[in-house]
Amino acid sequence: MTTRRFAGRVLLGAAVVCAMGCDRRRDSVGGASPPPARSEPFVAFESDLRKFRDWNRIDVPKGGAEGITHVAGKRSVFINGHPPAGSRTFPVGTILIKEILEGAAEGHRVFAMIKRGGGYNMRGARGWEWFELGERSDGSLAIVWRGINAPRGEEYGGDPQGGCNDCHGMADRNDFVRSPGLRLN
């Protein structure tokens, strides 16, 4: 067998293995599997947000006070993979996307918190990066802004203070995740 043919077969084999094992959103029984373990920080790109509506979805009960940051109206949270049972933190690479569908003062909006890790946001929700996302006409998501807090002057989901860390700081015992249905053990 020629070296070129052998190299081609190795690349084909690697592609097949990756296709079989790289989808971190679903396990063999249809539930969400945890994001892969990472030893380095995870920096998210728009491509990491593709097909988020295929991830596990948690419908958040209606309620909450109007005018308070993205808690009123009909909304859903999507997660790319649940942490292993007994976890005290969400793994680096966890992506949570909250879609506000209707009934809230801010209308249809999409926000995310992504576990970046690596010492990121150490004075706030340790390890988490905040995002506002915009939906394109083809259904894909664009990053409107990202960072350790909303940009100055941004009314993040109706909160003129842009207080991502302040609000999520109230859930420090649950790795700063406030969404019902995403409680750690």
CSV table of C-alpha atoms in Angstrom, one decimal:
chain,number,residue,atom,x,y,z
A,1,MET,CA,0.0,0.0,0.0
A,2,THR,CA,1.4,3.4,-0.9
A,3,THR,CA,2.1,6.0,1.8
A,4,ARG,CA,-0.5,8.3,0.2
A,5,ARG,CA,-3.2,5.7,0.3
A,6,PHE,CA,-2.3,4.8,3.9
A,7,ALA,CA,-2.5,8.4,5.0
A,8,GLY,CA,-5.9,8.8,3.3
A,9,ARG,CA,-7.2,5.8,5.1
A,10,VAL,CA,-5.9,7.1,8.4
A,11,LEU,CA,-7.6,10.5,7.8
A,12,LEU,CA,-10.9,8.8,6.8
A,13,GLY,CA,-10.7,6.6,9.9
A,14,ALA,CA,-10.2,9.7,12.1
A,15,ALA,CA,-13.1,11.4,10.5
A,16,VAL,CA,-15.4,8.5,11.1
A,17,VAL,CA,-14.3,8.2,14.8
A,18,CYS,CA,-14.9,11.9,15.2
A,19,ALA,CA,-18.3,11.8,13.6
A,20,MET,CA,-19.3,8.9,15.9
A,21,GLY,CA,-18.0,10.5,19.1
A,22,CYS,CA,-17.8,14.3,18.7
A,23,ASP,CA,-21.5,15.2,19.1
A,24,ARG,CA,-21.4,16.3,22.7
A,25,ARG,CA,-25.1,17.2,22.9
A,26,ARG,CA,-26.7,13.7,22.8
A,27,ASP,CA,-25.8,10.4,24.2
A,28,SER,CA,-27.0,7.0,22.9
A,29,VAL,CA,-30.4,7.1,24.7
A,30,GLY,CA,-31.3,10.6,23.6
A,31,GLY,CA,-30.4,12.6,26.8
A,32,ALA,CA,-27.8,15.3,27.0
A,33,SER,CA,-24.3,14.1,27.8
A,34,PRO,CA,-21.8,16.3,29.6
A,35,PRO,CA,-19.5,18.6,27.5
A,36,PRO,CA,-16.1,16.9,27.1
A,37,ALA,CA,-13.7,17.4,29.9
A,38,ARG,CA,-11.4,20.3,29.1
A,39,SER,CA,-8.1,21.3,30.8
A,40,GLU,CA,-7.9,24.6,28.9
A,41,PRO,CA,-10.3,27.5,28.7
A,42,PHE,CA,-13.2,27.2,26.3
A,43,VAL,CA,-13.7,30.2,24.0
A,44,ALA,CA,-17.0,30.0,22.3
A,45,PHE,CA,-17.6,30.9,18.6
A,46,GLU,CA,-20.9,31.3,16.7
A,47,SER,CA,-20.3,27.8,15.3
A,48,ASP,CA,-20.6,26.4,18.9
A,49,LEU,CA,-24.2,27.7,19.1
A,50,ARG,CA,-25.5,26.0,15.9
A,51,LYS,CA,-28.6,24.0,16.2
A,52,PHE,CA,-29.1,24.9,19.9
A,53,ARG,CA,-32.8,24.1,19.6
A,54,ASP,CA,-31.8,20.5,19.2
A,55,TRP,CA,-30.2,20.5,22.6
A,56,ASN,CA,-32.0,19.5,25.8
A,57,ARG,CA,-34.7,22.1,26.4
A,58,ILE,CA,-36.1,23.3,29.8
A,59,ASP,CA,-39.3,25.3,29.6
A,60,VAL,CA,-39.2,27.9,32.4
A,61,PRO,CA,-42.5,28.4,34.2
A,62,LYS,CA,-44.2,31.7,33.5
A,63,GLY,CA,-43.8,34.2,36.3
A,64,GLY,CA,-41.3,36.7,37.5
A,65,ALA,CA,-41.6,40.4,37.8
A,66,GLU,CA,-41.9,42.5,34.7
A,67,GLY,CA,-38.9,44.8,34.2
A,68,ILE,CA,-36.4,42.5,36.0
A,69,THR,CA,-33.8,41.0,33.8
A,70,HIS,CA,-35.1,38.3,31.5
A,71,VAL,CA,-37.3,36.5,34.0
A,72,ALA,CA,-40.8,37.5,32.8
A,73,GLY,CA,-42.8,35.9,30.0
A,74,LYS,CA,-42.5,32.6,28.2
A,75,ARG,CA,-38.9,31.4,28.0
A,76,SER,CA,-36.8,28.3,27.4
A,77,VAL,CA,-33.3,27.3,28.4
A,78,PHE,CA,-31.2,25.0,26.2
A,79,ILE,CA,-28.2,23.2,27.5
A,80,ASN,CA,-25.5,21.5,25.4
A,81,GLY,CA,-24.9,18.8,28.0
A,82,HIS,CA,-25.8,18.1,31.6
A,83,PRO,CA,-23.0,17.7,34.1
A,84,PRO,CA,-22.3,14.2,35.5
A,85,ALA,CA,-24.4,13.2,38.5
A,86,GLY,CA,-23.0,14.5,41.8
A,87,SER,CA,-21.2,17.4,40.1
A,88,ARG,CA,-20.8,20.6,42.2
A,89,THR,CA,-20.0,22.7,39.1
A,90,PHE,CA,-20.9,22.8,35.4
A,91,PRO,CA,-18.0,21.6,33.2
A,92,VAL,CA,-15.9,24.0,31.2
A,93,GLY,CA,-17.6,24.1,27.8
A,94,THR,CA,-21.1,24.1,29.1
A,95,ILE,CA,-23.4,26.3,27.0
A,96,LEU,CA,-26.7,27.6,28.4
A,97,ILE,CA,-28.9,29.6,26.0
A,98,LYS,CA,-32.1,31.4,27.3
A,99,GLU,CA,-34.6,32.3,24.7
A,100,ILE,CA,-37.3,34.7,25.7
A,101,LEU,CA,-40.2,33.9,23.4
A,102,GLU,CA,-43.1,36.1,24.4
A,103,GLY,CA,-44.8,38.1,27.1
A,104,ALA,CA,-41.7,39.9,28.4
A,105,ALA,CA,-41.2,43.7,28.1
A,106,GLU,CA,-38.1,43.2,26.0
A,107,GLY,CA,-39.8,40.9,23.4
A,108,HIS,CA,-37.9,38.1,21.7
A,109,ARG,CA,-34.4,38.0,23.0
A,110,VAL,CA,-31.6,35.4,23.3
A,111,PHE,CA,-29.0,35.4,26.0
A,112,ALA,CA,-26.3,32.9,26.9
A,113,MET,CA,-23.9,32.0,29.7
A,114,ILE,CA,-20.9,29.8,28.6
A,115,LYS,CA,-18.5,28.2,31.0
A,116,ARG,CA,-15.2,29.5,29.8
A,117,GLY,CA,-13.1,28.4,32.8
A,118,GLY,CA,-9.4,29.2,33.0
A,119,GLY,CA,-9.7,32.0,35.7
A,120,TYR,CA,-12.2,34.0,33.6
A,121,ASN,CA,-14.5,36.4,35.4
A,122,MET,CA,-12.9,35.7,38.8
A,123,ARG,CA,-14.6,38.7,40.5
A,124,GLY,CA,-18.1,37.7,39.3
A,125,ALA,CA,-19.6,34.4,38.3
A,126,ARG,CA,-16.3,32.5,38.3
A,127,GLY,CA,-15.6,30.9,35.0
A,128,TRP,CA,-18.7,32.2,33.2
A,129,GLU,CA,-18.9,34.5,30.2
A,130,TRP,CA,-22.1,36.4,29.3
A,131,PHE,CA,-23.6,36.8,25.9
A,132,GLU,CA,-26.4,38.5,24.1
A,133,LEU,CA,-27.2,36.8,20.8
A,134,GLY,CA,-29.2,37.9,17.8
A,135,GLU,CA,-31.0,35.5,15.5
A,136,ARG,CA,-30.5,35.8,11.8
A,137,SER,CA,-33.2,35.2,9.2
A,138,ASP,CA,-31.7,31.7,8.6
A,139,GLY,CA,-32.1,30.8,12.3
A,140,SER,CA,-28.4,30.9,13.1
A,141,LEU,CA,-27.2,33.0,16.0
A,142,ALA,CA,-24.9,36.0,15.9
A,143,ILE,CA,-22.9,37.3,18.9
A,144,VAL,CA,-24.2,40.8,19.7
A,145,TRP,CA,-21.9,41.2,22.7
A,146,ARG,CA,-19.9,39.1,25.1
A,147,GLY,CA,-17.8,39.5,28.2
A,148,ILE,CA,-17.7,39.5,32.0
A,149,ASN,CA,-20.7,41.8,32.1
A,150,ALA,CA,-22.9,43.7,29.6
A,151,PRO,CA,-21.3,46.6,27.9
A,152,ARG,CA,-21.7,50.0,29.5
A,153,GLY,CA,-25.0,51.5,28.5
A,154,GLU,CA,-26.5,48.1,27.4
A,155,GLU,CA,-29.8,47.3,28.9
A,156,TYR,CA,-29.2,43.6,29.3
A,157,GLY,CA,-32.6,42.1,29.1
A,158,GLY,CA,-34.2,45.2,30.6
A,159,ASP,CA,-31.6,45.7,33.5
A,160,PRO,CA,-30.2,49.1,33.0
A,161,GLN,CA,-27.3,48.2,35.4
A,162,GLY,CA,-26.2,45.3,33.2
A,163,GLY,CA,-25.9,43.2,36.3
A,164,CYS,CA,-25.2,39.7,35.1
A,165,ASN,CA,-22.8,38.9,37.9
A,166,ASP,CA,-24.9,40.5,40.6
A,167,CYS,CA,-28.0,38.6,39.7
A,168,HIS,CA,-26.3,35.3,39.1
A,169,GLY,CA,-24.2,35.8,42.2
A,170,MET,CA,-27.3,34.9,44.2
A,171,ALA,CA,-26.9,31.3,42.8
A,172,ASP,CA,-23.2,30.8,43.8
A,173,ARG,CA,-24.1,27.5,45.4
A,174,ASN,CA,-25.3,26.2,42.1
A,175,ASP,CA,-22.3,27.4,40.1
A,176,PHE,CA,-24.1,30.7,39.3
A,177,VAL,CA,-26.9,29.0,37.3
A,178,ARG,CA,-30.3,30.2,38.3
A,179,SER,CA,-32.5,28.3,35.9
A,180,PRO,CA,-35.0,25.9,37.4
A,181,GLY,CA,-34.3,22.4,36.3
A,182,LEU,CA,-30.5,22.9,36.2
A,183,ARG,CA,-29.8,22.3,39.9
A,184,LEU,CA,-26.5,20.5,40.8
A,185,ASN,CA,-26.5,17.8,43.4
